Every structure is written in structure tokens, then in C-alpha cells.
Amino acid sequence: MTTPTAKIIFDTDPGIDDAMALLFIKASPALDLLAVTTVFGNSDIDTTTRNALYLKQRFGLTAPVFQGTDKPLTRPRNPSPTFVHGENGLGDVELTGLVAAEPEAKPAHQAIIDLARQHPGEITLIAVGPLTNLALALQADPEVAHLLKAVVIMGGAFGVAGKPGNVTPVAEANIWNDPEAADQVFTAPWFVTAVSLDVTTQVVMSPAYMEALEAGAGPAGAFLNAISKPYSAFYGGRDGIVGCCVHDAAAVAYVVDPSLFQVRRGSIRVVTEGIALGQTCQKVEGELFGPSAWDDQPIQAITVGVDAEGLLDLYRRTMITAG
């Protein structure tokens, strides 16, 4: 199934899996991409913005690219995970046809605010990197939380299934890269769904799956297969996975077809100090405790189950039909 066309802002730190998600957005008839906003994370901000502009140029995206923040709200930036995404952020594949380009002059957080005001109640913000641009938008204009239709993030790990963390035993990378921003986002009065490691680590694109994409999805499929190879090598070496996990594209799939997922509702807080830095913790709706930091916070959703085959089929059909 597909939803009616949804207006999308894509906040991203490309990133191999970010590229997989961005090309999925472009290919999906259910989505109308209004803007790409970049953030530090998988690489420094100059590299993630360059990669977004490259993907826009090479694959014919029409949405403008707005550069976001280069560092977390309050703490030093963590080193870029070049051992996962490569020095160039896209698996160190050759960026064929790369042409120097500049993002729009407006900063990413202001673009989010302005677009939300232009299309009140219509835009879903999909965020697949650190959540700093979202927190900056909230700080600059708190009303933005009431103007967006929804916020869907790839981030967090809640210990329900899959891995409880991928950068520490309890923390997922996007949240760990700016836990203060993440806590602000989860406690703001917009509706957030966290597509977490609990489900994304259950969906694996095998080498055969990627070869089929290359065969059927045109130039985008060939590019995705190429960048997946070093990504798969990382997962094979660390986790023994044959293929690569679908992380950021799973957040896009949630917007296209939420029936692929099971969710659990409750208030969410993020640990911002100590050995559990970046851990995401949900108080399930209806559970009773004494006074706590979860009291009187917005009810958000996390993903706790996924139809893995259905998600892989959705991605494959969408890319091949477009290709």
C-alpha cells in the first residue's frame, strides 16, 4: 500500500544508508521531497553537504539543499566514523561527475521553520542523523512543534529487539552524537516516531538483493550496490551479518507504509551524562511509577517490530519501478 503523497523534509548526514534513503524518497510516488537539510554525523558538515549536493546533481533531485550545524548543541563533535562510511562518507566509491556546488544560503534550522510555516500541518520531517537541526529549530521558534504534521527519526535503541546500542552497549549513534538535542526533540510537543535499532537491525540487504537492485534499478541501483559493499564488509566484520542493515531507509518506509511496523507508545527521555550517555529510555504509556523525569512529557512512539520481508520488498519494488 502507499499513502497519499506526503510532503517531506529530509534531515540527513550522508552517509551510505542516508544515500539509500534519499534515493528511496526520490523514487517513491508517495513522497514529495521539499528540502534536504544536512547535519554533521557520519562525516563533517562540509562532507555531508557535499554528498547531499552530489546525490542531488547525479540523480536529478529537484529539492534544495540547506546546510545545517557542524557540531552538537553543547559538547564537542565526536570523530567521524570513517571505518563505517569511508573518508568521503559514501564508502570511498568514486564520486563520478562530481561538480562543485553550494547549498542554499539559509541555514537548515531556519529552512525547517519557514517550510513548516508555509505548509502548516502538512510536512513530515524525516531525520536520520543527529537531531541538532531539529533542536535549533525548536529553540528559534517553539511554534514549529505545532506546525509539522509529524517527526520520524532513525535513531535510538530501546532493548526490545535487535541491538541495544551500536556505539556503546546502550547507545545508538545518532542519539549519542547529540544527546541533549535528542532529549529536547523527544520532549517537544510534536509527535515523534523513533524507528530504532530494535527494528532496523532485523532488516538486512543481502549481496544478492543488492545485485538484483543493480540489475533492475538503473544507475541508482548500480550506485547503491557499489556503496553497499564496504558497508557490508563492516557489518560482516563486526556482527557477522551477510549484507548490510537497513537503517535510514526504514524511517522512510515507515512514512510510506506504517503497517509494516509495530509501535509502542510512551514518554521518552535521553541520558545526557555518565556511562549510559545517549541511551533512549521509554516509560510505556499507562505504566505507573513514582515521580520521575518521564512525568508530564509528550507521548511518543517507538518501533518494536517490523515485517522485514515486506520492507525489503517495498524498497526493491519502489527502486526498480523508478529505475
Tab-separated table of C-alpha atoms in Angstrom:
chain	number	residue	atom	x	y	z
A	1	MET	CA	0.000	0.000	0.000
A	2	THR	CA	1.006	3.633	-0.351
A	3	THR	CA	-0.208	6.709	1.445
A	4	PRO	CA	-1.378	9.843	-0.390
A	5	THR	CA	1.575	11.997	-1.415
A	6	ALA	CA	3.280	13.263	1.745
A	7	LYS	CA	5.343	16.440	1.901
A	8	ILE	CA	8.806	15.623	3.298
A	9	ILE	CA	11.833	17.433	4.699
A	10	PHE	CA	14.790	15.045	4.885
A	11	ASP	CA	17.358	15.901	7.574
A	12	THR	CA	20.447	13.816	6.883
A	13	ASP	CA	24.191	13.262	7.247
A	14	PRO	CA	25.064	11.315	4.049
A	15	GLY	CA	26.296	8.562	4.806
A	16	ILE	CA	25.840	5.280	2.931
A	17	ASP	CA	22.469	4.407	4.437
A	18	ASP	CA	21.417	8.065	4.101
A	19	ALA	CA	22.054	7.816	0.356
A	20	MET	CA	19.964	4.635	0.249
A	21	ALA	CA	17.142	6.512	1.992
A	22	LEU	CA	17.394	9.661	-0.141
A	23	LEU	CA	17.195	7.741	-3.416
A	24	PHE	CA	14.247	5.784	-1.969
A	25	ILE	CA	12.466	9.095	-1.270
A	26	LYS	CA	13.122	10.273	-4.816
A	27	ALA	CA	11.819	7.013	-6.258
A	28	SER	CA	8.646	6.853	-4.151
A	29	PRO	CA	5.438	8.214	-5.699
A	30	ALA	CA	4.063	8.505	-2.159
A	31	LEU	CA	6.552	11.228	-1.169
A	32	ASP	CA	7.092	14.850	-2.230
A	33	LEU	CA	10.559	15.990	-1.140
A	34	LEU	CA	10.505	19.718	-0.330
A	35	ALA	CA	14.026	20.093	1.061
A	36	VAL	CA	17.155	18.290	2.164
A	37	THR	CA	18.808	19.639	5.316
A	38	THR	CA	22.278	18.462	6.272
A	39	VAL	CA	23.930	17.863	9.626
A	40	PHE	CA	27.262	16.578	10.912
A	41	GLY	CA	27.414	12.925	11.905
A	42	ASN	CA	28.658	10.258	9.522
A	43	SER	CA	31.144	12.881	8.290
A	44	ASP	CA	31.874	16.542	8.981
A	45	ILE	CA	29.301	19.071	7.769
A	46	ASP	CA	31.237	20.049	4.654
A	47	THR	CA	31.394	16.423	3.539
A	48	THR	CA	27.770	15.567	4.334
A	49	THR	CA	26.611	18.699	2.497
A	50	ARG	CA	28.878	17.936	-0.464
A	51	ASN	CA	27.416	14.424	-0.576
A	52	ALA	CA	23.830	15.708	-0.488
A	53	LEU	CA	24.595	18.115	-3.326
A	54	TYR	CA	26.315	15.335	-5.257
A	55	LEU	CA	23.338	12.995	-4.916
A	56	LYS	CA	21.006	15.832	-5.947
A	57	GLN	CA	23.046	16.543	-9.076
A	58	ARG	CA	23.817	12.965	-10.099
A	59	PHE	CA	20.314	11.569	-9.635
A	60	GLY	CA	18.232	14.589	-10.617
A	61	LEU	CA	16.674	15.635	-7.329
A	62	THR	CA	14.882	18.969	-7.515
A	63	ALA	CA	14.667	19.757	-3.797
A	64	PRO	CA	17.001	22.482	-2.466
A	65	VAL	CA	19.807	21.560	-0.055
A	66	PHE	CA	20.274	23.599	3.123
A	67	GLN	CA	23.418	23.205	5.204
A	68	GLY	CA	22.913	22.658	8.909
A	69	THR	CA	25.024	22.741	12.016
A	70	ASP	CA	28.568	21.439	12.212
A	71	LYS	CA	28.521	20.453	15.889
A	72	PRO	CA	26.275	19.367	18.780
A	73	LEU	CA	24.424	21.845	20.962
A	74	THR	CA	26.792	21.799	23.926
A	75	ARG	CA	29.553	19.213	23.545
A	76	PRO	CA	32.488	18.596	21.178
A	77	ARG	CA	31.734	16.702	17.967
A	78	ASN	CA	32.602	13.012	18.016
A	79	PRO	CA	35.079	11.791	15.392
A	80	SER	CA	33.543	10.798	12.061
A	81	PRO	CA	33.081	7.003	11.717
A	82	THR	CA	35.293	6.673	8.634
A	83	PHE	CA	35.684	2.955	9.402
A	84	VAL	CA	31.966	2.601	8.542
A	85	HIS	CA	31.252	5.180	5.820
A	86	GLY	CA	34.737	5.837	4.430
A	87	GLU	CA	36.725	9.037	4.192
A	88	ASN	CA	34.284	10.510	1.657
A	89	GLY	CA	31.168	9.367	3.556
A	90	LEU	CA	29.944	7.253	0.650
A	91	GLY	CA	32.058	4.145	1.037
A	92	ASP	CA	35.017	5.750	-0.752
A	93	VAL	CA	33.487	4.920	-4.133
A	94	GLU	CA	34.466	7.357	-6.869
A	95	LEU	CA	32.048	10.279	-6.988
A	96	THR	CA	31.649	10.166	-10.752
A	97	GLY	CA	30.835	13.518	-12.337
A	98	LEU	CA	31.280	15.463	-9.106
A	99	VAL	CA	30.713	19.178	-9.740
A	100	ALA	CA	31.335	21.759	-7.038
A	101	ALA	CA	28.035	23.227	-5.827
A	102	GLU	CA	26.845	25.389	-2.959
A	103	PRO	CA	23.870	24.862	-0.655
A	104	GLU	CA	21.166	27.465	-0.220
A	105	ALA	CA	22.146	30.487	1.851
A	106	LYS	CA	19.544	29.877	4.563
A	107	PRO	CA	20.648	27.634	7.475
A	108	ALA	CA	18.907	24.286	7.798
A	109	HIS	CA	17.015	25.010	11.017
A	110	GLN	CA	15.535	28.187	9.522
A	111	ALA	CA	14.526	26.308	6.374
A	112	ILE	CA	12.662	23.811	8.565
A	113	ILE	CA	10.826	26.650	10.324
A	114	ASP	CA	9.965	28.519	7.130
A	115	LEU	CA	8.695	25.439	5.296
A	116	ALA	CA	6.611	24.407	8.311
A	117	ARG	CA	5.021	27.868	8.308
A	118	GLN	CA	4.387	27.700	4.559
A	119	HIS	CA	2.703	24.284	4.828
A	120	PRO	CA	1.198	24.097	8.340
A	121	GLY	CA	0.151	20.615	9.370
A	122	GLU	CA	1.317	19.065	6.101
A	123	ILE	CA	5.035	18.251	6.428
A	124	THR	CA	6.611	15.128	7.880
A	125	LEU	CA	10.208	15.736	8.922
A	126	ILE	CA	12.318	12.594	8.462
A	127	ALA	CA	15.551	12.936	10.437
A	128	VAL	CA	18.250	10.280	10.072
A	129	GLY	CA	21.275	11.959	11.659
A	130	PRO	CA	21.985	13.711	14.948
A	131	LEU	CA	18.947	15.776	15.927
A	132	THR	CA	20.733	19.106	16.353
A	133	ASN	CA	18.993	20.942	13.489
A	134	LEU	CA	15.626	19.984	14.965
A	135	ALA	CA	16.608	21.240	18.408
A	136	LEU	CA	17.872	24.514	16.901
A	137	ALA	CA	14.561	24.940	15.086
A	138	LEU	CA	12.686	24.405	18.356
A	139	GLN	CA	14.871	26.931	20.146
A	140	ALA	CA	14.482	29.554	17.421
A	141	ASP	CA	10.711	29.087	17.007
A	142	PRO	CA	8.973	26.770	19.502
A	143	GLU	CA	5.765	27.028	17.455
A	144	VAL	CA	7.374	24.772	14.829
A	145	ALA	CA	6.446	21.806	17.041
A	146	HIS	CA	2.769	22.547	16.334
A	147	LEU	CA	3.254	23.237	12.620
A	148	LEU	CA	4.791	19.941	11.485
A	149	LYS	CA	2.494	17.003	10.833
A	150	ALA	CA	4.968	14.515	12.330
A	151	VAL	CA	8.629	13.818	13.013
A	152	VAL	CA	10.029	10.403	12.105
A	153	ILE	CA	13.608	9.707	13.122
A	154	MET	CA	16.010	6.872	12.578
A	155	GLY	CA	17.562	6.682	15.996
A	156	GLY	CA	17.571	5.226	19.440
A	157	ALA	CA	17.661	1.715	20.842
A	158	PHE	CA	15.171	0.528	23.430
A	159	GLY	CA	16.298	-3.031	24.173
A	160	VAL	CA	13.127	-4.574	22.776
A	161	ALA	CA	14.798	-6.491	19.948
A	162	GLY	CA	17.890	-6.199	17.809
A	163	LYS	CA	20.907	-4.397	19.209
A	164	PRO	CA	20.588	-2.243	22.361
A	165	GLY	CA	23.338	0.051	21.020
A	166	ASN	CA	25.798	0.401	18.177
A	167	VAL	CA	28.345	2.899	19.517
A	168	THR	CA	28.179	1.844	23.169
A	169	PRO	CA	26.363	-1.117	24.767
A	170	VAL	CA	23.297	1.107	25.258
A	171	ALA	CA	23.509	3.999	22.762
A	172	GLU	CA	22.688	4.411	19.067
A	173	ALA	CA	24.954	6.701	17.038
A	174	ASN	CA	22.533	9.479	16.041
A	175	ILE	CA	21.366	9.975	19.624
A	176	TRP	CA	24.875	9.599	21.104
A	177	ASN	CA	26.212	12.274	18.741
A	178	ASP	CA	23.988	14.896	20.409
A	179	PRO	CA	22.057	13.501	23.376
A	180	GLU	CA	20.988	16.950	24.603
A	181	ALA	CA	19.376	17.717	21.250
A	182	ALA	CA	17.692	14.311	21.189
A	183	ASP	CA	16.192	14.832	24.637
A	184	GLN	CA	14.806	18.197	23.530
A	185	VAL	CA	13.287	16.618	20.425
A	186	PHE	CA	11.629	13.751	22.314
A	187	THR	CA	10.156	16.101	24.928
A	188	ALA	CA	8.805	18.701	22.492
A	189	PRO	CA	5.049	18.785	21.752
A	190	TRP	CA	5.247	17.367	18.237
A	191	PHE	CA	4.578	13.701	17.515
A	192	VAL	CA	7.797	11.714	17.150
A	193	THR	CA	8.176	8.143	15.965
A	194	ALA	CA	11.621	6.622	16.552
A	195	VAL	CA	12.481	3.926	14.020
A	196	SER	CA	15.131	2.369	16.203
A	197	LEU	CA	17.842	-0.265	16.127
A	198	ASP	CA	15.220	-2.589	17.583
A	199	VAL	CA	13.836	-2.970	14.059
A	200	THR	CA	16.487	-1.673	11.667
A	201	THR	CA	18.963	-4.379	12.636
A	202	GLN	CA	16.362	-7.008	11.739
A	203	VAL	CA	16.224	-5.916	8.083
A	204	VAL	CA	19.285	-6.900	6.036
A	205	MET	CA	20.011	-6.232	2.377
A	206	SER	CA	21.969	-9.284	1.235
A	207	PRO	CA	24.606	-9.181	-1.528
A	208	ALA	CA	22.136	-10.976	-3.816
A	209	TYR	CA	19.470	-8.366	-3.031
A	210	MET	CA	21.872	-5.557	-3.918
A	211	GLU	CA	22.923	-7.286	-7.145
A	212	ALA	CA	19.254	-7.512	-8.118
A	213	LEU	CA	18.905	-3.779	-7.445
A	214	GLU	CA	21.843	-3.085	-9.726
A	215	ALA	CA	20.286	-5.238	-12.441
A	216	GLY	CA	16.839	-3.688	-12.192
A	217	ALA	CA	17.021	-0.182	-10.753
A	218	GLY	CA	19.163	1.584	-13.348
A	219	PRO	CA	22.011	3.943	-12.407
A	220	ALA	CA	20.679	4.371	-8.858
A	221	GLY	CA	20.735	0.606	-8.332
A	222	ALA	CA	24.321	0.366	-9.569
A	223	PHE	CA	25.400	3.179	-7.250
A	224	LEU	CA	23.618	1.647	-4.268
A	225	ASN	CA	25.230	-1.737	-4.891
A	226	ALA	CA	28.665	-0.107	-5.097
A	227	ILE	CA	28.349	1.826	-1.835
A	228	SER	CA	26.815	-1.187	-0.079
A	229	LYS	CA	29.949	-3.310	-0.479
A	230	PRO	CA	32.164	-1.534	2.107
A	231	TYR	CA	29.098	-1.149	4.340
A	232	SER	CA	28.501	-4.891	4.178
A	233	ALA	CA	32.184	-5.541	4.873
A	234	PHE	CA	31.859	-3.512	8.087
A	235	TYR	CA	28.776	-5.446	9.217
A	236	GLY	CA	30.342	-8.761	8.303
A	237	GLY	CA	33.473	-7.984	10.262
A	238	ARG	CA	31.736	-6.629	13.342
A	239	ASP	CA	28.460	-8.529	13.580
A	240	GLY	CA	28.821	-11.488	11.232
A	241	ILE	CA	25.949	-10.178	9.107
A	242	VAL	CA	25.916	-11.186	5.440
A	243	GLY	CA	24.867	-7.904	3.870
A	244	CYS	CA	24.059	-4.534	5.416
A	245	CYS	CA	21.361	-3.379	7.807
A	246	VAL	CA	18.630	-1.098	6.532
A	247	HIS	CA	18.727	1.858	8.902
A	248	ASP	CA	17.755	5.209	7.400
A	249	ALA	CA	15.601	3.775	4.620
A	250	ALA	CA	13.492	2.094	7.304
A	251	ALA	CA	12.418	5.531	8.566
A	252	VAL	CA	11.324	6.409	5.035
A	253	ALA	CA	9.475	3.090	4.766
A	254	TYR	CA	7.595	3.953	7.970
A	255	VAL	CA	6.230	7.094	6.336
A	256	VAL	CA	5.279	5.258	3.135
A	257	ASP	CA	3.687	2.239	4.844
A	258	PRO	CA	3.468	2.318	8.649
A	259	SER	CA	1.580	-1.004	8.599
A	260	LEU	CA	4.981	-2.692	8.163
A	261	PHE	CA	5.815	-1.812	11.785
A	262	GLN	CA	4.529	-2.413	15.283
A	263	VAL	CA	4.882	0.527	17.647
A	264	ARG	CA	4.786	1.151	21.387
A	265	ARG	CA	3.787	4.483	22.861
A	266	GLY	CA	5.115	6.323	25.889
A	267	SER	CA	7.221	9.253	27.035
A	268	ILE	CA	10.925	9.165	26.149
A	269	ARG	CA	13.993	10.628	27.820
A	270	VAL	CA	17.642	10.515	26.774
A	271	VAL	CA	20.551	10.019	29.173
A	272	THR	CA	22.821	13.076	28.883
A	273	GLU	CA	25.656	12.167	31.252
A	274	GLY	CA	27.545	9.197	32.631
A	275	ILE	CA	28.364	5.791	31.209
A	276	ALA	CA	24.888	5.439	29.650
A	277	LEU	CA	25.272	8.667	27.628
A	278	GLY	CA	22.874	8.610	24.685
A	279	GLN	CA	20.650	5.807	25.967
A	280	THR	CA	16.994	6.225	24.990
A	281	CYS	CA	14.500	5.218	27.687
A	282	GLN	CA	10.729	4.961	27.279
A	283	LYS	CA	8.134	4.924	30.038
A	284	VAL	CA	5.388	2.876	28.406
A	285	GLU	CA	2.034	4.630	28.285
A	286	GLY	CA	-0.154	3.535	31.180
A	287	GLU	CA	2.640	2.208	33.395
A	288	LEU	CA	2.537	3.593	36.937
A	289	PHE	CA	5.634	4.725	38.847
A	290	GLY	CA	6.506	7.271	41.454
A	291	PRO	CA	7.524	10.778	40.386
A	292	SER	CA	10.118	10.672	37.606
A	293	ALA	CA	11.684	12.615	34.735
A	294	TRP	CA	9.150	10.987	32.376
A	295	ASP	CA	6.133	12.609	34.048
A	296	ASP	CA	4.075	15.131	32.067
A	297	GLN	CA	6.114	14.564	28.912
A	298	PRO	CA	4.635	14.085	25.444
A	299	ILE	CA	3.636	10.578	24.404
A	300	GLN	CA	5.842	9.466	21.514
A	301	ALA	CA	6.154	6.186	19.602
A	302	ILE	CA	8.956	3.692	19.095
A	303	THR	CA	9.102	0.786	16.678
A	304	VAL	CA	9.190	-2.613	18.365
A	305	GLY	CA	8.506	-4.939	15.424
A	306	VAL	CA	8.885	-4.968	11.643
A	307	ASP	CA	7.817	-7.010	8.627
A	308	ALA	CA	11.364	-7.332	7.307
A	309	GLU	CA	10.435	-9.071	4.064
A	310	GLY	CA	7.675	-6.562	3.426
A	311	LEU	CA	10.056	-3.653	3.917
A	312	LEU	CA	12.675	-5.168	1.611
A	313	ASP	CA	10.004	-5.823	-0.994
A	314	LEU	CA	8.728	-2.221	-0.743
A	315	TYR	CA	12.229	-0.837	-1.238
A	316	ARG	CA	13.010	-3.166	-4.135
A	317	ARG	CA	9.709	-2.550	-5.960
A	318	THR	CA	9.988	1.211	-5.498
A	319	MET	CA	13.562	1.422	-6.778
A	320	ILE	CA	13.042	-0.938	-9.736
A	321	THR	CA	9.809	0.733	-10.823
A	322	ALA	CA	11.532	4.132	-10.767
A	323	GLY	CA	14.662	2.755	-12.433
